[in-house]
Tab-separated table of C-alpha atoms in Angstrom:
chain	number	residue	atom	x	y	z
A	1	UNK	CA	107.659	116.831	98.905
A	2	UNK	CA	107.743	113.706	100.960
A	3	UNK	CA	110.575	112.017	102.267
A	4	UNK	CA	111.746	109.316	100.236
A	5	UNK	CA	112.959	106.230	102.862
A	6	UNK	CA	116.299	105.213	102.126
A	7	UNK	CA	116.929	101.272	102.147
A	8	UNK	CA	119.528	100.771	105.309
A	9	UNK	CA	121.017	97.556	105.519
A	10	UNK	CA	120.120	96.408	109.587
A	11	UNK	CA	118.489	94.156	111.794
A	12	UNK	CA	114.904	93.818	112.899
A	13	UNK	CA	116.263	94.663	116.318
A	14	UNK	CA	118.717	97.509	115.676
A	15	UNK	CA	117.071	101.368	116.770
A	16	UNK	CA	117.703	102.176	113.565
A	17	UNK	CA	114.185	100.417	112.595
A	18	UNK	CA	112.701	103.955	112.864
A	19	UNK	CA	114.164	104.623	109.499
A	20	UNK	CA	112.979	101.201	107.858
A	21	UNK	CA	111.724	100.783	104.751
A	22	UNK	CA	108.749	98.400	103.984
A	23	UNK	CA	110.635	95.017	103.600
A	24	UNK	CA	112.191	95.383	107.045
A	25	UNK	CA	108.936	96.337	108.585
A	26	UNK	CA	107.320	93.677	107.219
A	27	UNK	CA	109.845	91.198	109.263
A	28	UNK	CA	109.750	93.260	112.104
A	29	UNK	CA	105.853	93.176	112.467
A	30	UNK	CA	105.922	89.614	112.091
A	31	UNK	CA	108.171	88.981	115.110
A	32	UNK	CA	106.280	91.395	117.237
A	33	UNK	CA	103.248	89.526	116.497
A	34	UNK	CA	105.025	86.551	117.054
A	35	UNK	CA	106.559	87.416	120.214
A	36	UNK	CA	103.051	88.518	121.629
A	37	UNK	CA	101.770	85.085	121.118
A	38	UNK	CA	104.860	83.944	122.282
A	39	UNK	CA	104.409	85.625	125.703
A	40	UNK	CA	100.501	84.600	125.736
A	41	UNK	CA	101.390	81.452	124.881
A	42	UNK	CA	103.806	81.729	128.464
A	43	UNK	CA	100.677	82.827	130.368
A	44	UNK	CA	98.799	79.789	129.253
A	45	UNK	CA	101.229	77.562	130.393
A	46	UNK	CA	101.727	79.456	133.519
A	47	UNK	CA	97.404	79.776	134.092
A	48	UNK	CA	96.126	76.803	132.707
A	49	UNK	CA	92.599	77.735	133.145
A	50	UNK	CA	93.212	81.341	131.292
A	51	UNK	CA	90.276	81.501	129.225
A	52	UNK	CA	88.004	84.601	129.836
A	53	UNK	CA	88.532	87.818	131.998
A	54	UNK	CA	86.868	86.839	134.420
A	55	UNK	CA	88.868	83.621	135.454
A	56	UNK	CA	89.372	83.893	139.274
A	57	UNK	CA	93.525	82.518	138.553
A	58	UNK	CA	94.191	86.128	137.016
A	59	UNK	CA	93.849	88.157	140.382
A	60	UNK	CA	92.149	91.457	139.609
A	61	UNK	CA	94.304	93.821	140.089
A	62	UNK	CA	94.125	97.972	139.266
A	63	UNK	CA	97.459	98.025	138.200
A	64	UNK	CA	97.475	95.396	135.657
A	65	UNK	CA	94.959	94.443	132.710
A	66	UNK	CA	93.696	91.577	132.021
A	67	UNK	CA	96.064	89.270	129.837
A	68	UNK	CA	93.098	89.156	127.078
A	69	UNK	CA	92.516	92.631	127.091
A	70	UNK	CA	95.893	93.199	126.550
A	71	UNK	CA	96.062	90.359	123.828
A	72	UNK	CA	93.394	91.585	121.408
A	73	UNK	CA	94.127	95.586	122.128
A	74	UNK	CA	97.535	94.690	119.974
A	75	UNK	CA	95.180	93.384	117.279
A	76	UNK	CA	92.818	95.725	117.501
A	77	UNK	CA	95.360	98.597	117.692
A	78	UNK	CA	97.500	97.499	114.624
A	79	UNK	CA	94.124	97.156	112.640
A	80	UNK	CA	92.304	100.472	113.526
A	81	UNK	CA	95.150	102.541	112.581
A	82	UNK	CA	96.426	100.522	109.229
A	83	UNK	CA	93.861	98.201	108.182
A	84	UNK	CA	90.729	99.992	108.937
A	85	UNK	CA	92.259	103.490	108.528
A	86	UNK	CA	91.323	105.025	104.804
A	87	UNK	CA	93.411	107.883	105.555
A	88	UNK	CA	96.423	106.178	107.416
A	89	UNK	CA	98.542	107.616	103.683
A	90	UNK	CA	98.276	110.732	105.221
A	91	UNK	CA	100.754	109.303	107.996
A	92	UNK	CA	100.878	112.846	110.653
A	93	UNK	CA	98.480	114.678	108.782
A	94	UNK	CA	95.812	111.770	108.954
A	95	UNK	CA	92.873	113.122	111.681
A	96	UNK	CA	92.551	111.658	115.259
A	97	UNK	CA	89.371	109.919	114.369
A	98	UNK	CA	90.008	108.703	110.731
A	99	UNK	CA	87.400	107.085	108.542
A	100	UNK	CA	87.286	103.426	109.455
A	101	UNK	CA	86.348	100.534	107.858
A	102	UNK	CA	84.335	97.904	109.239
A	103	UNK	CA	86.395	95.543	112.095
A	104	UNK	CA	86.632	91.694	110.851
A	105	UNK	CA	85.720	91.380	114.347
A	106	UNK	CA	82.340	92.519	115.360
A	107	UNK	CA	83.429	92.791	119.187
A	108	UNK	CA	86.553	94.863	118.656
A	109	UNK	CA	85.950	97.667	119.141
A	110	UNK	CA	83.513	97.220	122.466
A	111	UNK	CA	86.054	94.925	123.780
A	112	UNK	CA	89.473	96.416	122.924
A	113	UNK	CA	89.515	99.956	122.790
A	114	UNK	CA	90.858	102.023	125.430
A	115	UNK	CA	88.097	105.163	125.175
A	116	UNK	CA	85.009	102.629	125.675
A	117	UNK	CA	86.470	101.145	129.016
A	118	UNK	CA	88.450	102.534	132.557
A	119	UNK	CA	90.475	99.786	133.239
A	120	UNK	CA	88.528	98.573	136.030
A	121	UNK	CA	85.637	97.776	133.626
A	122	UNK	CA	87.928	95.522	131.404
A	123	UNK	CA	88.124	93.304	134.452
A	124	UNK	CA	84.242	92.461	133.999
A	125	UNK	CA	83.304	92.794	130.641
A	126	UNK	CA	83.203	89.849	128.401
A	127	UNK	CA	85.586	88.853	125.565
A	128	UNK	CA	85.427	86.535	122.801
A	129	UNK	CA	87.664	83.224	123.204
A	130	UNK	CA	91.036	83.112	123.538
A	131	UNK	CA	90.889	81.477	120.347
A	132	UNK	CA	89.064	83.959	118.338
A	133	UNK	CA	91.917	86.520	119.591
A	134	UNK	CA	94.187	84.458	118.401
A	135	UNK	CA	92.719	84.082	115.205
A	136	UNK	CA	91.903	87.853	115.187
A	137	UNK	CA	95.709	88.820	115.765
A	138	UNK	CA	96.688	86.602	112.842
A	139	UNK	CA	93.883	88.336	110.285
A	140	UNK	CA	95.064	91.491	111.003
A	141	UNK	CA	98.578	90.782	110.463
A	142	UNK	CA	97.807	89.409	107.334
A	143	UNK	CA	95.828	92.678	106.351
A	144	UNK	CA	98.707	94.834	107.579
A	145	UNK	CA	101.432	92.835	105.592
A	146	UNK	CA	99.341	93.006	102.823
A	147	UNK	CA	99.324	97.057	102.958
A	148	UNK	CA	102.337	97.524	103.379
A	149	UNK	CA	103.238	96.133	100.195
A	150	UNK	CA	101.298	98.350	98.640
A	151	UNK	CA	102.306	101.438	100.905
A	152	UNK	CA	103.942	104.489	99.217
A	153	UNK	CA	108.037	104.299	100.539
A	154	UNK	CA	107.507	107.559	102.286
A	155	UNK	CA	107.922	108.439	105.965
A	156	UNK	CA	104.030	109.528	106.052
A	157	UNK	CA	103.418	106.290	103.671
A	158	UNK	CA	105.207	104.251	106.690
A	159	UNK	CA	104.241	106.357	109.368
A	160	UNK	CA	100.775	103.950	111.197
A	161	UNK	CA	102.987	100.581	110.299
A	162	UNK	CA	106.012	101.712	112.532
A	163	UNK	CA	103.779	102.998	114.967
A	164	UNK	CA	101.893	99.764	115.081
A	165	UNK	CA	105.462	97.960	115.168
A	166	UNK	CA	105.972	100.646	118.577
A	167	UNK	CA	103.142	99.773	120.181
A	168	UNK	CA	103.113	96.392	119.894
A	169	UNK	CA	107.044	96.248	121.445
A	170	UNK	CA	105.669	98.178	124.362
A	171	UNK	CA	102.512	96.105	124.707
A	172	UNK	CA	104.874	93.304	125.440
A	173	UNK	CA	106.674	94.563	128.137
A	174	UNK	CA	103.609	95.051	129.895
A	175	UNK	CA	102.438	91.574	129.430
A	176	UNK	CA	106.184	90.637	131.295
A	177	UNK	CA	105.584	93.712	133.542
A	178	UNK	CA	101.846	91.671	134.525
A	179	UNK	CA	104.082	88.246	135.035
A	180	UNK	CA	106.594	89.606	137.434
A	181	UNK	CA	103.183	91.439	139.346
A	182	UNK	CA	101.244	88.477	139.501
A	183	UNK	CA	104.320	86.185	140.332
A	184	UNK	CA	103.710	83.611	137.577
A	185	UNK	CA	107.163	82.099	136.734
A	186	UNK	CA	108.364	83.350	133.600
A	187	UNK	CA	111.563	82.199	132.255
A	188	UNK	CA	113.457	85.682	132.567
A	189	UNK	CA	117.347	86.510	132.383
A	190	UNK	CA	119.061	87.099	135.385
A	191	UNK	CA	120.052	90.420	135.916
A	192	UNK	CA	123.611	91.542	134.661
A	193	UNK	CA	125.911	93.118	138.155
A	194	UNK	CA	129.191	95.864	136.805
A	195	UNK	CA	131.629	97.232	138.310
A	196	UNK	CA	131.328	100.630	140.158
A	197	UNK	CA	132.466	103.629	137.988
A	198	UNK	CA	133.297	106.979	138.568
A	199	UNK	CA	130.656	109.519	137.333
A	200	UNK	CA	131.110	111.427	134.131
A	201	UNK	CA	131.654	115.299	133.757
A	202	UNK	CA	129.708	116.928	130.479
A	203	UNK	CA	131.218	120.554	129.806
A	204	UNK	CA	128.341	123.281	128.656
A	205	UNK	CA	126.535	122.609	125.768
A	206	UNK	CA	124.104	123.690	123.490
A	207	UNK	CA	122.084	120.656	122.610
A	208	UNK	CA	119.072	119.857	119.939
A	209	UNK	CA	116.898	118.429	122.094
A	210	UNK	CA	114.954	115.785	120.810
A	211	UNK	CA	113.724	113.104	117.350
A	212	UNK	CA	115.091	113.637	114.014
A	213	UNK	CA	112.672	114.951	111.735
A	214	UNK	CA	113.233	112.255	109.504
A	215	UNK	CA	112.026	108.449	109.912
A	216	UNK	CA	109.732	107.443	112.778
A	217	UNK	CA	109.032	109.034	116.227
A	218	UNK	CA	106.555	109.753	119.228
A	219	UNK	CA	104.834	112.785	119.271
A	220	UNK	CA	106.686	113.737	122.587
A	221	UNK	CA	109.717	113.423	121.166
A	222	UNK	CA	108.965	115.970	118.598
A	223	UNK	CA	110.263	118.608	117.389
A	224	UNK	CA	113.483	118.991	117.915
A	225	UNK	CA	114.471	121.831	119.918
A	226	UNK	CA	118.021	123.797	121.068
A	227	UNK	CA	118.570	124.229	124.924
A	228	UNK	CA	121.538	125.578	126.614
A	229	UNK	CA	122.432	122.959	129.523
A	230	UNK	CA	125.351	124.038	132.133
A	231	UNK	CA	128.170	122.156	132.842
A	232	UNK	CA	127.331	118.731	134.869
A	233	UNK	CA	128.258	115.580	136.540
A	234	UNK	CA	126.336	112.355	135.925
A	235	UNK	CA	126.594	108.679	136.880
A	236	UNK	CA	128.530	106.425	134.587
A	237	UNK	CA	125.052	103.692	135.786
A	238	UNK	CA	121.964	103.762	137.212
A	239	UNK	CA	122.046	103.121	141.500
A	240	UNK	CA	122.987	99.662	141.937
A	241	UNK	CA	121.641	97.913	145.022
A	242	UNK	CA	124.825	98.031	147.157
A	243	UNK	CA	124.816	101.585	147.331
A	244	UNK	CA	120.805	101.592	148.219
A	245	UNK	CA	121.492	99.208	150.813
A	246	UNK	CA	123.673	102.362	152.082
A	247	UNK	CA	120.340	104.420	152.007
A	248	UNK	CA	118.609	101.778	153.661
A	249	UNK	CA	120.663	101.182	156.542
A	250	UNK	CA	121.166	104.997	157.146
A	251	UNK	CA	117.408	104.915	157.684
A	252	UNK	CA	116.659	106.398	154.677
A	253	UNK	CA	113.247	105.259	155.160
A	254	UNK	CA	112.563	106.810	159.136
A	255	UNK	CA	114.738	110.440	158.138
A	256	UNK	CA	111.523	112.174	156.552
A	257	UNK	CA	113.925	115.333	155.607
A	258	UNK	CA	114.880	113.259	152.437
A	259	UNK	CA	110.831	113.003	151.733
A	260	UNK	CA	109.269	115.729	150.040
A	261	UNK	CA	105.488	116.160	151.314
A	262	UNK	CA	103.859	113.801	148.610
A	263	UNK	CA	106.568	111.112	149.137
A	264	UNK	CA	105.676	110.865	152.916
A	265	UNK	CA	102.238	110.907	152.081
A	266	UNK	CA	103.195	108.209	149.420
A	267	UNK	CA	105.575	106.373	152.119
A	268	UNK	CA	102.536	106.308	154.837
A	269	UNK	CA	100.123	104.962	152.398
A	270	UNK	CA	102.689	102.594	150.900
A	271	UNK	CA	103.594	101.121	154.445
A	272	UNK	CA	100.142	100.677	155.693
A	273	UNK	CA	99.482	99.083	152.754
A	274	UNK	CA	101.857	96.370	153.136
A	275	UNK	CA	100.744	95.582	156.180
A	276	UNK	CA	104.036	94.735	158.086
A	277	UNK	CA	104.574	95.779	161.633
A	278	UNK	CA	107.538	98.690	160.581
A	279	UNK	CA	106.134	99.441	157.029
A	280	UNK	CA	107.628	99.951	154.003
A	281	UNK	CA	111.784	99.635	154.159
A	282	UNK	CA	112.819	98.834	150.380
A	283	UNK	CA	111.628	98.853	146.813
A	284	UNK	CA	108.686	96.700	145.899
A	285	UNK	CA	109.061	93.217	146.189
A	286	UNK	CA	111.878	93.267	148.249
A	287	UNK	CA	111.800	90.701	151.198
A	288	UNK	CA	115.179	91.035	152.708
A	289	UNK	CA	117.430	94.384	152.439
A	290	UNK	CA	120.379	95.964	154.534
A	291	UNK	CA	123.908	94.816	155.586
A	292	UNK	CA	123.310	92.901	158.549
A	293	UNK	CA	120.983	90.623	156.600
A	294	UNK	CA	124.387	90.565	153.908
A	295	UNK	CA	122.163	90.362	150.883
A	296	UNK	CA	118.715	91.906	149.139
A	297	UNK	CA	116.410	89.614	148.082
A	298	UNK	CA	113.641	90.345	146.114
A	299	UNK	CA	110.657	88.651	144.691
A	300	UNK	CA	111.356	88.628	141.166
A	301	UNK	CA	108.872	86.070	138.899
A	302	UNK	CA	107.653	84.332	141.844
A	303	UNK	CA	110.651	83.306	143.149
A	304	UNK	CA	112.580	84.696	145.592
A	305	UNK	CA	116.197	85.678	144.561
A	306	UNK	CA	119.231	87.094	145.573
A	307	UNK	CA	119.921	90.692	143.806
A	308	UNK	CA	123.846	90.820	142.752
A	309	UNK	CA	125.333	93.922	144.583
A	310	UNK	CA	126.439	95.565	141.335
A	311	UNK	CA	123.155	95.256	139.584
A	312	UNK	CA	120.320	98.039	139.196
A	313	UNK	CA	118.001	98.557	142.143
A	314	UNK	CA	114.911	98.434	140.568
A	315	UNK	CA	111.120	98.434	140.770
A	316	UNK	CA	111.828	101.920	142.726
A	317	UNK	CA	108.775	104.764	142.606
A	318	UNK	CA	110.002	108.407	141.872
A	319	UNK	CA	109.047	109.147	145.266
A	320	UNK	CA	112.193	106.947	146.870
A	321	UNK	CA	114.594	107.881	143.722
A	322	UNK	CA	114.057	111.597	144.819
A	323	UNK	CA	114.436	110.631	148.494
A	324	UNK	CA	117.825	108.640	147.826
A	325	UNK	CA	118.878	111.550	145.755
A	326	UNK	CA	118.423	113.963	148.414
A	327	UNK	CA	119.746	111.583	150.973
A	328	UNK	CA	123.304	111.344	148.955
A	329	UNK	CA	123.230	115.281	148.733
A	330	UNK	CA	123.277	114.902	145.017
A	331	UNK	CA	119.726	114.856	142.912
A	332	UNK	CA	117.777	113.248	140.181
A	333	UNK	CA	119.083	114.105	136.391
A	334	UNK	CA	116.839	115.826	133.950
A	335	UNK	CA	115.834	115.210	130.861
A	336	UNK	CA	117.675	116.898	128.376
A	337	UNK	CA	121.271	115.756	130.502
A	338	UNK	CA	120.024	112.226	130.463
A	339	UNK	CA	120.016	112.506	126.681
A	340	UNK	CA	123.249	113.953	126.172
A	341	UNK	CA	124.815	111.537	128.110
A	342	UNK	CA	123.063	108.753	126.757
A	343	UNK	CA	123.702	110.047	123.173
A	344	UNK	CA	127.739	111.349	123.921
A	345	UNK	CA	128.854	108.956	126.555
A	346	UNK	CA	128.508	105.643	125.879
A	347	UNK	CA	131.903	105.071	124.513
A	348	UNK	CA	133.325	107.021	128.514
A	349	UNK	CA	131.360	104.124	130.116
A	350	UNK	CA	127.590	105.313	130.542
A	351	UNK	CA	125.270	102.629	130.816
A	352	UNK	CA	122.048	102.562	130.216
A	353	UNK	CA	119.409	99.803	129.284
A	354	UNK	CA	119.139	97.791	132.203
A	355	UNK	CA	116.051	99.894	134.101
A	356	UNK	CA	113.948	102.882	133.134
A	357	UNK	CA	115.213	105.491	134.834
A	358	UNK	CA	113.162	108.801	136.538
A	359	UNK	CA	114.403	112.202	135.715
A	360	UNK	CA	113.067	114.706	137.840
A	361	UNK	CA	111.369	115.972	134.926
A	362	UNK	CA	107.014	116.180	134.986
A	363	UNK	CA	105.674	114.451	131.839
A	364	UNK	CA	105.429	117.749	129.450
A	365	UNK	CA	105.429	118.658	125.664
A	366	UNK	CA	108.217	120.159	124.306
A	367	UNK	CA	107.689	123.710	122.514
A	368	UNK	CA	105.915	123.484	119.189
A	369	UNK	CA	104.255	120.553	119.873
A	370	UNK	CA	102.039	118.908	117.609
A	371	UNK	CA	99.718	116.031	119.158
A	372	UNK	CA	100.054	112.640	116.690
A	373	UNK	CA	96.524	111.403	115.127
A	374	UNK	CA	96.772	108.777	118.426
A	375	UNK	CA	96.681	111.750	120.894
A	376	UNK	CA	95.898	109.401	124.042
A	377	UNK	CA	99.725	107.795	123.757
A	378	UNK	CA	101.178	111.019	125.216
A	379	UNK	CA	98.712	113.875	125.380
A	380	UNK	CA	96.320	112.397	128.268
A	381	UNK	CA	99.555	111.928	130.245
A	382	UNK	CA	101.038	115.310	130.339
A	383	UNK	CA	101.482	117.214	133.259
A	384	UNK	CA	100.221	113.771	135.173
A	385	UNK	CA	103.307	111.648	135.280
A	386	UNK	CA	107.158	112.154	135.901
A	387	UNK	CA	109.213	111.220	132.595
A	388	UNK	CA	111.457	107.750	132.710
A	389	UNK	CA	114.155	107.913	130.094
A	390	UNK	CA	116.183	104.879	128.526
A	391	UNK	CA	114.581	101.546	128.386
A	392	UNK	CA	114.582	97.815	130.674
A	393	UNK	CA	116.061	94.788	130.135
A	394	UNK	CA	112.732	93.624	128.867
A	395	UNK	CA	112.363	96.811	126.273
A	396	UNK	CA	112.944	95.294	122.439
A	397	UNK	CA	116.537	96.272	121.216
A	398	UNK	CA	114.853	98.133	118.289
A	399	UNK	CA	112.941	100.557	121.018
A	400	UNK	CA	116.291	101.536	123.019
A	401	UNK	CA	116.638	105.050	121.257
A	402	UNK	CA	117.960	108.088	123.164
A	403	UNK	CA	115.119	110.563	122.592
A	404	UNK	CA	112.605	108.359	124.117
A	405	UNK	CA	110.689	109.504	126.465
A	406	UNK	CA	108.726	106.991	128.701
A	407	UNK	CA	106.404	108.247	131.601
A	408	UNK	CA	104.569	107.030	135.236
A	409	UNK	CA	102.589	108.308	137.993
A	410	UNK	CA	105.573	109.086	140.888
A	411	UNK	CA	103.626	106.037	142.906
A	412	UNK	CA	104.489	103.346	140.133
A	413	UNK	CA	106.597	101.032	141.125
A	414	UNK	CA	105.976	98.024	139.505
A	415	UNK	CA	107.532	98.726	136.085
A	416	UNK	CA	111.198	97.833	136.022
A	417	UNK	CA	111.857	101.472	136.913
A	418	UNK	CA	115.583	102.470	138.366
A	419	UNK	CA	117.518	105.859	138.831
A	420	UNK	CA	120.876	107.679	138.392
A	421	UNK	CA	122.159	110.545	139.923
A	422	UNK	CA	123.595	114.193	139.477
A	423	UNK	CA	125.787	116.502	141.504
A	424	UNK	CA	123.945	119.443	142.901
């Protein structure tokens, strides 16, 4: 039998949307959809002349996608999988290439999905208007709303409308992820600075490892699983920028013992690249670091701020988490102790939230796994990436969830990406 969705009383924004029923989803799609436009609606302001990809005020750029691609994929993602999809009742059990309707937009699919393009090729194609997105992202709302009315109260009834409610959260922190890399001023929140805590100690544990079977979840967060985890000792918060400054000024960046073989070929490449006479000394964007200079300042929205002491280093690659791990004599947390703390410790003082945070964990599917009908949000990935756990300040409350399991290349740095440490 099916799952039956229970009717929780909570907000749009709590985690808990996972388990929502079709009246909450319904409110919850319509502020993602408004919040995309919202943030579009930011890039306009901020490129005046943003019509078309090609538009020379967008720099091209391999890490980023164009702001229209990215605009009409959220359209053309929610509508593939709900309104197009015949067999999106089947919710997990539906095939990876369903039986699909007929787009309302004859372009869609050439334009906006991900198999017909590498990412450099979305720089020169040609999209419709910025206006027929619009109007395209409105449509398929309107057809998804309409389905879900109709949608049986099930968790495999509900299963392509959460995911499209997913997707669509993390689609926008990429658009602020292409702001802050492209330097166009968005109106962000300055970051939030605590005071220094001592790390936590977790006794043994078996732990069941892992998403609920129940409600909505990733495919790499599935199924759930028991591991036996030793006794450990974890920051209370991720690696605040005082104590990198430490790292910094102990030439953290010169000793190459802290640098495994790919991070100094990583480091080499990284300092070339930025073309300054003693290469690369800090995180990305960071103009100003160490204790003679008595602050860090860091590029952050095209402006150049100072970082409070006491808040998250971020926009740090795996490579320089590992090496400031190994320069502290302690080392990067894994996965499954991340999640205990995260899930145990909150009340003892862990924090979490602020910065994705790398776990020395590769990108891998847990045992049993089952690949979800879209296979290319995790399977393409394994083995490929390291795995970030948490979420950023610019994550949607309703994605912050324990299990999750976000992912990058050990390069990336331009994500909002932070660390924590273990004792060896």
């Amino acid at each position: 039998m099916p799952s039956q969705v229970p009717s929780p009383t909570i907000s749009i924004e709590s985690p808990e949307i996972r388990h929502a029923g079709a009246d909450l989803l319904s409110l919850a799609l319509m502020d993602a959809r408004n919040h995309t436009l919202h943030l579009m609606a930011e890039f306009e302001r901020l490129v005046p002349d943003l019509r078309f990809a090609a538009d020379l005020s967008v720099p091209r750029m391999g890490e980023v996608l164009p702001p229209l691609w990215l605009l009409g994929h959220a359209g053309w993602f929610q509508e593939y999988w709900v309104g197009r999809n015949t067999q999106r009742q089947l919710g997990l059990q539906c095939p990876q290439q369903p039986a699909l309707l007929a787009s309302i937009e004859p372009r869609a699919d050439a334009c906006f999905d991900p198999r017909l393009s590498s990412r450099a090729e979305r720089w020169t194609q040609t999209y419709p208007d910025l206006g027929v997105i619009k109007a395209y992202l409105l449509e398929t709302l309107e057809t998804t709303l309409e389905l879900l009315e109709k949608s049986a109260p099930t968790d495999d009834g509900l299963y392509f409308f959460r995911l499209a409610l997913a997707r669509e959260d993390q689609l926008s922190e990429q658009f602020i992820v292409m702001a802050q890399t492209l330097g166009l001023k968005l109106p962000v929140p300055a970051q939030v600075a605590y005071a220094a805590r001592e790390p936590l100690h977790v006794p043994s544990t078996r732990w069941l490892m892992g998403a609920q079977p129940s409600g909505f979840s990733f495919d790499n967060e599935c199924p759930q699983h028991e591991v036996s985890v030793p006794a450990f000792e974890i920051d209370a918060q991720p690696v605040n920028w005082a104590q990198y400054v430490e790292f910094v000024d102990d030439g953290g960046y010169d000793d190459m013992a802290h640098w495994s073989p790919e991070g100094q070929s990583w480091l080499k490449e990284a300092s070339a690249g930025q073309g300054k006479e003693f290469g690369r000394r800090a995180p990305r964007y960071v103009e100003q670091i160490g204790v003679a200079s008595g602050a860090v300042m860091q590029m952050r929205f095209g402006r150049i701020q100072r970082m409070a002491s006491g808040s998250s280093a971020m926009h740090v690659s795996w490579y320089e988490a590992q090496a400031y791990a190994h320069w502290a004599g302690r080392r990067l947390p894994t996965e499954v102790e991340w999640e205990i703390a995260a899930s145990r410790l909150v009340g003892q003082g862990f924090r979490w939230g602020d910065v994705w945070e790398w776990t020395i964990n590769t990108f891998r599917p847990y045992p049993g796994f089952v690949p979800s009908p879209w296979y290319q949000g995790s399977t393409v990935h394994f083995d490929h990436c390291k795995t970030l756990r948490g979420a950023s300040w610019a994550t949607r409350e309703r994605m912050k969830h324990a299990t999750f399991r976000g992912y990058a290349r050990s390069e990336r740095d331009g994500g909002f990406y932070g660390f924590r440490t273990c004792a060896v």
